[in-house]
PDB file of C-alpha atoms in Angstrom:
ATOM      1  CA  UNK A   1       1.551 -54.628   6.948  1.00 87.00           C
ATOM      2  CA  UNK A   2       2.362 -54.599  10.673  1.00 93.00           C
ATOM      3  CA  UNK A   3       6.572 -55.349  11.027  1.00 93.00           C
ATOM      4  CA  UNK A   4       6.784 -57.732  14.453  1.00 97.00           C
ATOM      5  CA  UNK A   5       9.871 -58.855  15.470  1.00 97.00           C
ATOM      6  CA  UNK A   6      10.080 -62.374  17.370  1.00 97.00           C
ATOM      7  CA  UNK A   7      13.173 -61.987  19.710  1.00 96.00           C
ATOM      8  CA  UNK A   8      12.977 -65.940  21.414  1.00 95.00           C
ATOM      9  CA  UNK A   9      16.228 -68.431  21.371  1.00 94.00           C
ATOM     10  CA  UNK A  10      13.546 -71.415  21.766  1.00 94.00           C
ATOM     11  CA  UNK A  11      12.934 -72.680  17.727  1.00 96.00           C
ATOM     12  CA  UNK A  12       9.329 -74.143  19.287  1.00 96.00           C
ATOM     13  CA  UNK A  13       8.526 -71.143  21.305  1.00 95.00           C
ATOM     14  CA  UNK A  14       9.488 -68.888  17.909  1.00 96.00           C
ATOM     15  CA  UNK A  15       7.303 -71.312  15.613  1.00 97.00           C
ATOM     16  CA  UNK A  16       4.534 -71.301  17.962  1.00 97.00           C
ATOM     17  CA  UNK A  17       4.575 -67.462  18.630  1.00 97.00           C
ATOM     18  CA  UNK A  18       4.483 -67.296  14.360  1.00 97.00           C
ATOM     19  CA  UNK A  19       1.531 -70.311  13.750  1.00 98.00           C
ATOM     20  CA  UNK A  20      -0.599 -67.902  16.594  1.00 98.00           C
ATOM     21  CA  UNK A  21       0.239 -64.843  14.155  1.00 98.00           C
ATOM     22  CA  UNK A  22      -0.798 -66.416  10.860  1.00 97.00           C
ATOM     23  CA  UNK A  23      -3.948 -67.511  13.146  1.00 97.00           C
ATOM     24  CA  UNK A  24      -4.568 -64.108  13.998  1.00 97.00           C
ATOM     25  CA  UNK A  25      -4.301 -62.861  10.576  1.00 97.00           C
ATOM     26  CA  UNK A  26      -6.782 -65.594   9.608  1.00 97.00           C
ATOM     27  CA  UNK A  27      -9.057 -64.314  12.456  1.00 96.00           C
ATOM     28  CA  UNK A  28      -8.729 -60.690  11.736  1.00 95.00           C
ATOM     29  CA  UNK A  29      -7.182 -60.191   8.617  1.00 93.00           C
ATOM     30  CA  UNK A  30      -4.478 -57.946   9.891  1.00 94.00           C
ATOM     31  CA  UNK A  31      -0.705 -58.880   7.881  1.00 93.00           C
ATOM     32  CA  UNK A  32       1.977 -59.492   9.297  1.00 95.00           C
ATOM     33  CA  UNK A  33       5.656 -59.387   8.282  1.00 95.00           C
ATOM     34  CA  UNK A  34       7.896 -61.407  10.596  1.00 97.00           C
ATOM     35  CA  UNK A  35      11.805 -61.193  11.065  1.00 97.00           C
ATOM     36  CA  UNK A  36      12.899 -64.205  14.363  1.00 97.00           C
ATOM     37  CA  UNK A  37      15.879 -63.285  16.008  1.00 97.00           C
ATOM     38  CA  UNK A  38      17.457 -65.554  18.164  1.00 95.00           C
ATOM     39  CA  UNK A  39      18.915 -62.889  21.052  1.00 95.00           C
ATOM     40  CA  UNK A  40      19.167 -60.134  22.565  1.00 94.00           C
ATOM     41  CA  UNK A  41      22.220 -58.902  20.990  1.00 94.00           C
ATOM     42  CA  UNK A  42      21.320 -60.600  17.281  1.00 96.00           C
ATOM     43  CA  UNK A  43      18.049 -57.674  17.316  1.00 96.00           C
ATOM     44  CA  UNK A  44      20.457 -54.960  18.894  1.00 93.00           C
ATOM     45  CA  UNK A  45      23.728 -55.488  16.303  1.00 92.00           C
ATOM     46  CA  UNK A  46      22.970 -52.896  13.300  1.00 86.00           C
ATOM     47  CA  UNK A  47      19.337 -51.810  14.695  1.00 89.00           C
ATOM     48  CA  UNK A  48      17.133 -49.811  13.136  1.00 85.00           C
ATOM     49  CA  UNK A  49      13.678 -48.310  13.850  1.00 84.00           C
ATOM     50  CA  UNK A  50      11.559 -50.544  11.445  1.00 87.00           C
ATOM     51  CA  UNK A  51       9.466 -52.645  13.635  1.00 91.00           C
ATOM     52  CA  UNK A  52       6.238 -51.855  15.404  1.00 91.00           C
ATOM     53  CA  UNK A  53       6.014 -54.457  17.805  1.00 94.00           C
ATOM     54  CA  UNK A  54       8.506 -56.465  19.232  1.00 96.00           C
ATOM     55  CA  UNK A  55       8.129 -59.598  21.111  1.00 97.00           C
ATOM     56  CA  UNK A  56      10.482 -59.995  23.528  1.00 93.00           C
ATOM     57  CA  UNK A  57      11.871 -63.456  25.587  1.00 91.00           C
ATOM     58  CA  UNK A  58      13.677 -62.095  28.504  1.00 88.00           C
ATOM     59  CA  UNK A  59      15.966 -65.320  29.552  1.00 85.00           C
ATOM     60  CA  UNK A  60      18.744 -65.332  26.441  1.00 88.00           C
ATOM     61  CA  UNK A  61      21.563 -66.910  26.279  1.00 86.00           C
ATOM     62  CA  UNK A  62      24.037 -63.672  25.709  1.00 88.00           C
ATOM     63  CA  UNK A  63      21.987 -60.817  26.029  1.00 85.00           C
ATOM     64  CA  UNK A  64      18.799 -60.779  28.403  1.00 86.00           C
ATOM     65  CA  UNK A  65      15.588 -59.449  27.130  1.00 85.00           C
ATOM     66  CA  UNK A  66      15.343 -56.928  29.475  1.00 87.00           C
ATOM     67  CA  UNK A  67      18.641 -55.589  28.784  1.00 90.00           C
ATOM     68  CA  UNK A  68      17.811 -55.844  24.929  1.00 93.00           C
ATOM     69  CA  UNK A  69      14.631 -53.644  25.785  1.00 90.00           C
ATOM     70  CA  UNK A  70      16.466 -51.037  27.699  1.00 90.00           C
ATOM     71  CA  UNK A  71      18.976 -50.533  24.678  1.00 92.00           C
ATOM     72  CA  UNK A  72      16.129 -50.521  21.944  1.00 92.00           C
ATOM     73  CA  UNK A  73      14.739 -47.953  23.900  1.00 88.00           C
ATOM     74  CA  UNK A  74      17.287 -45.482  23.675  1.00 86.00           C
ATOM     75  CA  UNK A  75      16.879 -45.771  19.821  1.00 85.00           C
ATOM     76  CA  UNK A  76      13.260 -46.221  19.519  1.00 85.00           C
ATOM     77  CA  UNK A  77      10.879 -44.783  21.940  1.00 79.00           C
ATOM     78  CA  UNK A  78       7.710 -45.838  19.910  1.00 79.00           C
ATOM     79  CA  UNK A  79       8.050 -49.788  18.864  1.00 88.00           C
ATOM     80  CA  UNK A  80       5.441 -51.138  21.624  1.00 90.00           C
ATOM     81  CA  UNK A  81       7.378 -54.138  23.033  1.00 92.00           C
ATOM     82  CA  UNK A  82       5.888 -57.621  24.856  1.00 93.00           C
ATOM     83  CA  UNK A  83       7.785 -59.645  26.908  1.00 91.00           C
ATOM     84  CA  UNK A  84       7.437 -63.410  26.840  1.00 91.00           C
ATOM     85  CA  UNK A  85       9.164 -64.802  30.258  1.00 86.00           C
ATOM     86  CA  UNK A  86       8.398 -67.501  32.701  1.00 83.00           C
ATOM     87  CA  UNK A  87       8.338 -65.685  35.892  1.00 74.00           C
ATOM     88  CA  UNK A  88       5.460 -62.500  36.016  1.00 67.00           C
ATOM     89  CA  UNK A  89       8.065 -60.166  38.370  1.00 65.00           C
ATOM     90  CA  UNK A  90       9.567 -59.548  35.180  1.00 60.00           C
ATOM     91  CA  UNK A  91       6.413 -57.551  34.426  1.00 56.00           C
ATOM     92  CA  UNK A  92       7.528 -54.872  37.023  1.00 56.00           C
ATOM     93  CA  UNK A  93      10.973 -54.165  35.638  1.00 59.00           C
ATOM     94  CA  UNK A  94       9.324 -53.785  32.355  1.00 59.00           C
ATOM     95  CA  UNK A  95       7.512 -50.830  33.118  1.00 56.00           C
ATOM     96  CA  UNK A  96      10.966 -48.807  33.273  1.00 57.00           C
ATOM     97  CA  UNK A  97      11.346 -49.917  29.491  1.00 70.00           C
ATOM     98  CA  UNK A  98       7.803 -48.890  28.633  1.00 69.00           C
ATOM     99  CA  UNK A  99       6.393 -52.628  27.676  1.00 76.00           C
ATOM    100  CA  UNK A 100       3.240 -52.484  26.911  1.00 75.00           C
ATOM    101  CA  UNK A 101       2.582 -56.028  28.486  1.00 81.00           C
ATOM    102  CA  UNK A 102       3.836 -59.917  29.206  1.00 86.00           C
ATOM    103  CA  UNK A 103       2.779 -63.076  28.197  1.00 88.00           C
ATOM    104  CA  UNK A 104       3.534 -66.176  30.410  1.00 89.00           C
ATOM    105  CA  UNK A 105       4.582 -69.259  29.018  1.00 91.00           C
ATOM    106  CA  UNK A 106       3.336 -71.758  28.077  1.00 92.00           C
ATOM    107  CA  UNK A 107       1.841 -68.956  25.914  1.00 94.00           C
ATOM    108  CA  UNK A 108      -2.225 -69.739  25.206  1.00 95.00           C
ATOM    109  CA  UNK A 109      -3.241 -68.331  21.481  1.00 97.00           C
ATOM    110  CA  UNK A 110      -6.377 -66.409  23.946  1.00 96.00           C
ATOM    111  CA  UNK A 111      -3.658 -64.458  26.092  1.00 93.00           C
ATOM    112  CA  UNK A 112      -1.456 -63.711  23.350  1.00 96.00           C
ATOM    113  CA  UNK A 113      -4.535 -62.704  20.743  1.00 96.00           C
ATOM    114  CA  UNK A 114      -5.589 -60.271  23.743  1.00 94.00           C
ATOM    115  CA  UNK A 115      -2.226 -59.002  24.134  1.00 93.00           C
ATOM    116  CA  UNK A 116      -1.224 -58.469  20.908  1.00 95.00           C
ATOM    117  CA  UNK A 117      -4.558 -56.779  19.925  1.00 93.00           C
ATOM    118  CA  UNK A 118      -3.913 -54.358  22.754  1.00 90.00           C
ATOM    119  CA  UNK A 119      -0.670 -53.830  20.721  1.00 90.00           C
ATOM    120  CA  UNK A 120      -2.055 -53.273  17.631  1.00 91.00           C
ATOM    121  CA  UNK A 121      -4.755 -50.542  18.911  1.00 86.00           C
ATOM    122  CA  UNK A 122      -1.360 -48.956  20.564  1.00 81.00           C
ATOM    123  CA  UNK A 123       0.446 -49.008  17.533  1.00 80.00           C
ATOM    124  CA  UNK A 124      -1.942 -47.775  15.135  1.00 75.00           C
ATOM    125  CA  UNK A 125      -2.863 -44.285  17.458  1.00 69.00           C
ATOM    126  CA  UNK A 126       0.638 -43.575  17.709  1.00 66.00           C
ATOM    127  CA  UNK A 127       1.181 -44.010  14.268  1.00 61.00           C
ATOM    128  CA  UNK A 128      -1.408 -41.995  12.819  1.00 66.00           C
ATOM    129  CA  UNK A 129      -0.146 -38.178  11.684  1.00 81.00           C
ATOM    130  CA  UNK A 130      -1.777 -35.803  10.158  1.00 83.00           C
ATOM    131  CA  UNK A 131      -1.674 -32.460   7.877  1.00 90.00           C
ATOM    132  CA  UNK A 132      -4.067 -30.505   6.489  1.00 91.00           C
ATOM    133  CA  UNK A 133      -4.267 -28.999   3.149  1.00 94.00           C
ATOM    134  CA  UNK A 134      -6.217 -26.726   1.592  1.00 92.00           C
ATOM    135  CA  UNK A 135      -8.413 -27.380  -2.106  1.00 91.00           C
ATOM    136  CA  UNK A 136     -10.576 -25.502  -3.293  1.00 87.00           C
ATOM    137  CA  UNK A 137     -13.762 -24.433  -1.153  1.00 84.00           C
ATOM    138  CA  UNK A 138     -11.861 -25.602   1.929  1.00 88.00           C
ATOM    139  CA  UNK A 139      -9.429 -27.852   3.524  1.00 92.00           C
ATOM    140  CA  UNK A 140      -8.792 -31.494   3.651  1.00 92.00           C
ATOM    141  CA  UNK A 141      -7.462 -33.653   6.863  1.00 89.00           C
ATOM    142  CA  UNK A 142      -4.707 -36.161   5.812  1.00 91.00           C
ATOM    143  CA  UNK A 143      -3.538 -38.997   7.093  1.00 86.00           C
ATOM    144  CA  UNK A 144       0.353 -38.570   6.300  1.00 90.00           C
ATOM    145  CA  UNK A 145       0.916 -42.842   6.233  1.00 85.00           C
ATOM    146  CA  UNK A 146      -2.108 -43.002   3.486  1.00 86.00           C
ATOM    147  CA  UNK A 147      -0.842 -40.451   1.462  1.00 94.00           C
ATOM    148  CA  UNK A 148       1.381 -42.728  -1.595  1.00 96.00           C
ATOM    149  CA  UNK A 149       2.800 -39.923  -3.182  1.00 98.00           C
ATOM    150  CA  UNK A 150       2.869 -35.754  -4.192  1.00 98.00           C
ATOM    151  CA  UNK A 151       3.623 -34.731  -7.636  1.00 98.00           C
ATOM    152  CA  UNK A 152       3.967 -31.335  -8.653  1.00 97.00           C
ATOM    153  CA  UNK A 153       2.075 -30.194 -11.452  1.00 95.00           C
ATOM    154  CA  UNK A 154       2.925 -26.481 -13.010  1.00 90.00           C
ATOM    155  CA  UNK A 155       1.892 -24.376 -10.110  1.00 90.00           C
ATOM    156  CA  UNK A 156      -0.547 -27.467  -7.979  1.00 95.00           C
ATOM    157  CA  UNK A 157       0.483 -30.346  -5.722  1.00 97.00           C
ATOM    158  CA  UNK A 158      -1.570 -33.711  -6.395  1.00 97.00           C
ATOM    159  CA  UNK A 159      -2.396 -35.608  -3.546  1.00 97.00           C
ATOM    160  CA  UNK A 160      -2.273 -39.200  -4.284  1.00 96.00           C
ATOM    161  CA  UNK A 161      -3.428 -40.947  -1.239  1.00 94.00           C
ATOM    162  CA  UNK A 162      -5.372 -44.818  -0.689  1.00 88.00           C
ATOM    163  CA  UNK A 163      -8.121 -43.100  -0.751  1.00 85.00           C
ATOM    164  CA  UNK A 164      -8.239 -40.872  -4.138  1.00 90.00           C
ATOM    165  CA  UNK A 165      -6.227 -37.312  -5.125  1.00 95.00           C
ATOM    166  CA  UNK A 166      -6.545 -33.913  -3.699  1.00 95.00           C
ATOM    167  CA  UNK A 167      -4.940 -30.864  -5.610  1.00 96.00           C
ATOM    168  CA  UNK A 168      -3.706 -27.846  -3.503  1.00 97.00           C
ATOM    169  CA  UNK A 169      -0.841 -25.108  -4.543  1.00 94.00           C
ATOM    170  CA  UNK A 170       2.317 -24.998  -3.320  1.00 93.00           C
ATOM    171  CA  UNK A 171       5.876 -26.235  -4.260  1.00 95.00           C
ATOM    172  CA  UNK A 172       7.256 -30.011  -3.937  1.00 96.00           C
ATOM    173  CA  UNK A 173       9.947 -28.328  -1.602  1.00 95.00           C
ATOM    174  CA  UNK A 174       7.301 -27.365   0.842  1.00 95.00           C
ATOM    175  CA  UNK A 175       5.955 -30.234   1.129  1.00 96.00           C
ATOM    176  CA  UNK A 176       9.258 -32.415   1.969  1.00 96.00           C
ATOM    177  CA  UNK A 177      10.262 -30.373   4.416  1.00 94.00           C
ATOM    178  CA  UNK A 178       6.830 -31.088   5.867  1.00 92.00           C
ATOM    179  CA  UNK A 179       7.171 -34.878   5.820  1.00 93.00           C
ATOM    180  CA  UNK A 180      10.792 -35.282   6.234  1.00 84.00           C
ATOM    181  CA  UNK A 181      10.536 -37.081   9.741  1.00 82.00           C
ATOM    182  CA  UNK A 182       7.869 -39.597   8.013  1.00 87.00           C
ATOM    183  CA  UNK A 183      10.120 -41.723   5.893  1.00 90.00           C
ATOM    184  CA  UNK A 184       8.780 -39.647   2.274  1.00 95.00           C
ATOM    185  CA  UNK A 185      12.001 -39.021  -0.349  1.00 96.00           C
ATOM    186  CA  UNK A 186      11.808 -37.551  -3.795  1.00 97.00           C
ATOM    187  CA  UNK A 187      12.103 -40.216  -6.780  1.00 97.00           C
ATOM    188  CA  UNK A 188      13.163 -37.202  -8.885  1.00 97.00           C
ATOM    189  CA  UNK A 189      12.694 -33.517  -9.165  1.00 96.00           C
ATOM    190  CA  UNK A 190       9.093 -33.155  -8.896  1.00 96.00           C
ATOM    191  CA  UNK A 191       7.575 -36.536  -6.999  1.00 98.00           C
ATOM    192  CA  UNK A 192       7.214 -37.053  -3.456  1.00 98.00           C
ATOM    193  CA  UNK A 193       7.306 -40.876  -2.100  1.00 97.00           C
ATOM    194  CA  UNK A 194       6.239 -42.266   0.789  1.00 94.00           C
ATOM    195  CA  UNK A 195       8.837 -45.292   1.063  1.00 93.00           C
ATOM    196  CA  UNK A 196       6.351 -47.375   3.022  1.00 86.00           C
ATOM    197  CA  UNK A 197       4.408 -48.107  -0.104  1.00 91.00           C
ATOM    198  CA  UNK A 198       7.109 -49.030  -2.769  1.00 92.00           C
ATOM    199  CA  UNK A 199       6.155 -52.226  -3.693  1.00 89.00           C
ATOM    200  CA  UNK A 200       9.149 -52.662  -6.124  1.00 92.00           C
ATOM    201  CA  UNK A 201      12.065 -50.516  -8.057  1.00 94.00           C
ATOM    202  CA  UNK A 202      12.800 -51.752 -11.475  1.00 93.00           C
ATOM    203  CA  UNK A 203      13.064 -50.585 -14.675  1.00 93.00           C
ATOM    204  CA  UNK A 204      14.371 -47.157 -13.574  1.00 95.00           C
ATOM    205  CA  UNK A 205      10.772 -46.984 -11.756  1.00 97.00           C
ATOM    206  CA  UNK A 206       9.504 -46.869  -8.112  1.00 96.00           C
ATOM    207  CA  UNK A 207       6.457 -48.999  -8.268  1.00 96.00           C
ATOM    208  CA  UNK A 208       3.959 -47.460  -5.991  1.00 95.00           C
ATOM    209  CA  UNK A 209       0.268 -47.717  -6.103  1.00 89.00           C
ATOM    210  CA  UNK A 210       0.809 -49.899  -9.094  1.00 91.00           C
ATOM    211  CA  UNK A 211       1.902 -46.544 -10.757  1.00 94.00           C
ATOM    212  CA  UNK A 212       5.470 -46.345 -12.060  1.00 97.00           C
ATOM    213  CA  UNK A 213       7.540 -43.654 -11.036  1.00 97.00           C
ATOM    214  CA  UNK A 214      10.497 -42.642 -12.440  1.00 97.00           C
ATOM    215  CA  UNK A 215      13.712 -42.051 -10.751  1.00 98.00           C
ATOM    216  CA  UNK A 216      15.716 -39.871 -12.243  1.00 97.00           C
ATOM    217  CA  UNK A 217      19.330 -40.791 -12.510  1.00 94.00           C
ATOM    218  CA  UNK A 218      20.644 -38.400 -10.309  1.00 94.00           C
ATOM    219  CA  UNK A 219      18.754 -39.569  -7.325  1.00 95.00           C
ATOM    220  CA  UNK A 220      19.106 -43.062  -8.134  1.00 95.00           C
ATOM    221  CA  UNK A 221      21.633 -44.072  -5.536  1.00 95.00           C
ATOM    222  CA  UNK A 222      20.025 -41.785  -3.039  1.00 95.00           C
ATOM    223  CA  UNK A 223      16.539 -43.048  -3.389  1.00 96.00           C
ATOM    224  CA  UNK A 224      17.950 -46.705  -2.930  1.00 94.00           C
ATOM    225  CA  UNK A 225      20.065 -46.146  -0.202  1.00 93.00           C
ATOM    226  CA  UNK A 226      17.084 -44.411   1.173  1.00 92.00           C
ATOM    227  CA  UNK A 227      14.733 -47.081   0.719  1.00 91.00           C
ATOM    228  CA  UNK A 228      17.232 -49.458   2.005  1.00 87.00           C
ATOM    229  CA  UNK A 229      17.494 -48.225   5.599  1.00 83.00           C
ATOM    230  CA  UNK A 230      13.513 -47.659   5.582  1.00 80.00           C
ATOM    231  CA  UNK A 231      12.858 -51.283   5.063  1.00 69.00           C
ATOM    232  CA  UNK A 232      15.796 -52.189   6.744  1.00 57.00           C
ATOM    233  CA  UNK A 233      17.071 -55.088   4.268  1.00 42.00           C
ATOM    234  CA  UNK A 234      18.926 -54.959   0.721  1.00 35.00           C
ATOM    235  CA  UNK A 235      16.841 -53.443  -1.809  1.00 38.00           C
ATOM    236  CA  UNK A 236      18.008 -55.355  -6.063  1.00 37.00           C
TER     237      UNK A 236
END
């Protein structure tokens, strides 16, 4: 699920920007998980660095797009931003915030579908990170944001990825410090999650997978609170 932003103080420009995106999906079957903000400062006030793509009006009310831009940038160097503006000299002065592009209005569904695939392809190289582990009669090449979770398992590590499990040695310790900087937390003392794919918490469990995990009740608060700021919204 690809996290966009919609940062436009125009309700027809916002619902038009978010009928081209369910169009898209339709087209391409890439999701799409929405959040509209109506300016600059409303996307700056409590920010964090959830989104992947941000699309960006630059005349606001309060705070300017471009301004908006330049102070997102100094707290997240990899969300691939897209200005949406009248006039195309904007275009220049995004270049010092690293935009990846602009769309003129009236926005067509053909530039924005070109521009926002563009995006995507961006998006998806910076966000794939790997590690390597070894199993037996080799190594495997993993691709950290596939990987659901690592349990530990007397003296092996299991694996559990989209794909299927691989089984290596080492200790669940080793392993988070590994993927600290990746958004992974331990549910309790011997499981590994990668936050991005809890579907749900309930019943003491993290749902992930459509496996239950259990949290023990020492980490309870701290798993929360860390799933909270990695989604970015209140977890019940």
């Amino acid at each position: 699920m690809i996290r966009i932003a919609i940062v436009e103080d125009e309700d027809s420009c916002a619902r038009q920007l978010e009928e081209y995106l369910e169009r898209y999906t339709a087209e391409s079957g890439e999701g799409f998980e929405t959040t509209r903000f109506c300016d600059g400062d409303e996307i700056l006030e409590n920010y964090r660095a959830r989104y992947d793509i941000i699309l960006m009006d630059v005349q606001m009310k309060f705070m300017d797009g471009m301004t908006a831009a330049e102070e997102i940038r100094k707290l997240d160097p990899e969300v691939v931003i897209i200005f949406i503006t009248n006039m195309a000299q904007y275009a220049i002065r995004g270049y010092a915030v690293d935009a990846l592009d602009y769309v003129l209005k009236p926005v067509s569904y053909f530039a924005f579908s070109q521009r926002l695939e563009r995006a995507i392809g961006r998006m998806k190289k910076r966000a794939r990170r790997y590690m390597t582990i070894a199993i037996r009669g080799g190594a495997q090449k993993l691709d950290i944001s596939r990987i659901l979770y690592v349990e530990s398992q007397g003296h092996n590590l299991v694996f559990v990825t989209v794909a299927g499990e691989h089984t290596t040695t080492g200790t669940i310790r080793e392993v988070e410090e590994k993927l600290e900087n990746y958004g992974f937390f331990r549910c309790n003392k011997g499981c590994l999650v990668n936050l991005e794919h809890v579907d749900s918490v309930q019943d003491g469990c993290a749902m992930v997978g459509g496996q239950a995990l259990p949290i023990s009740r020492g980490r309870k608060n701290e798993f929360l609170a860390a799933l909270t700021d990695f989604v970015g919204e209140v977890v019940k």
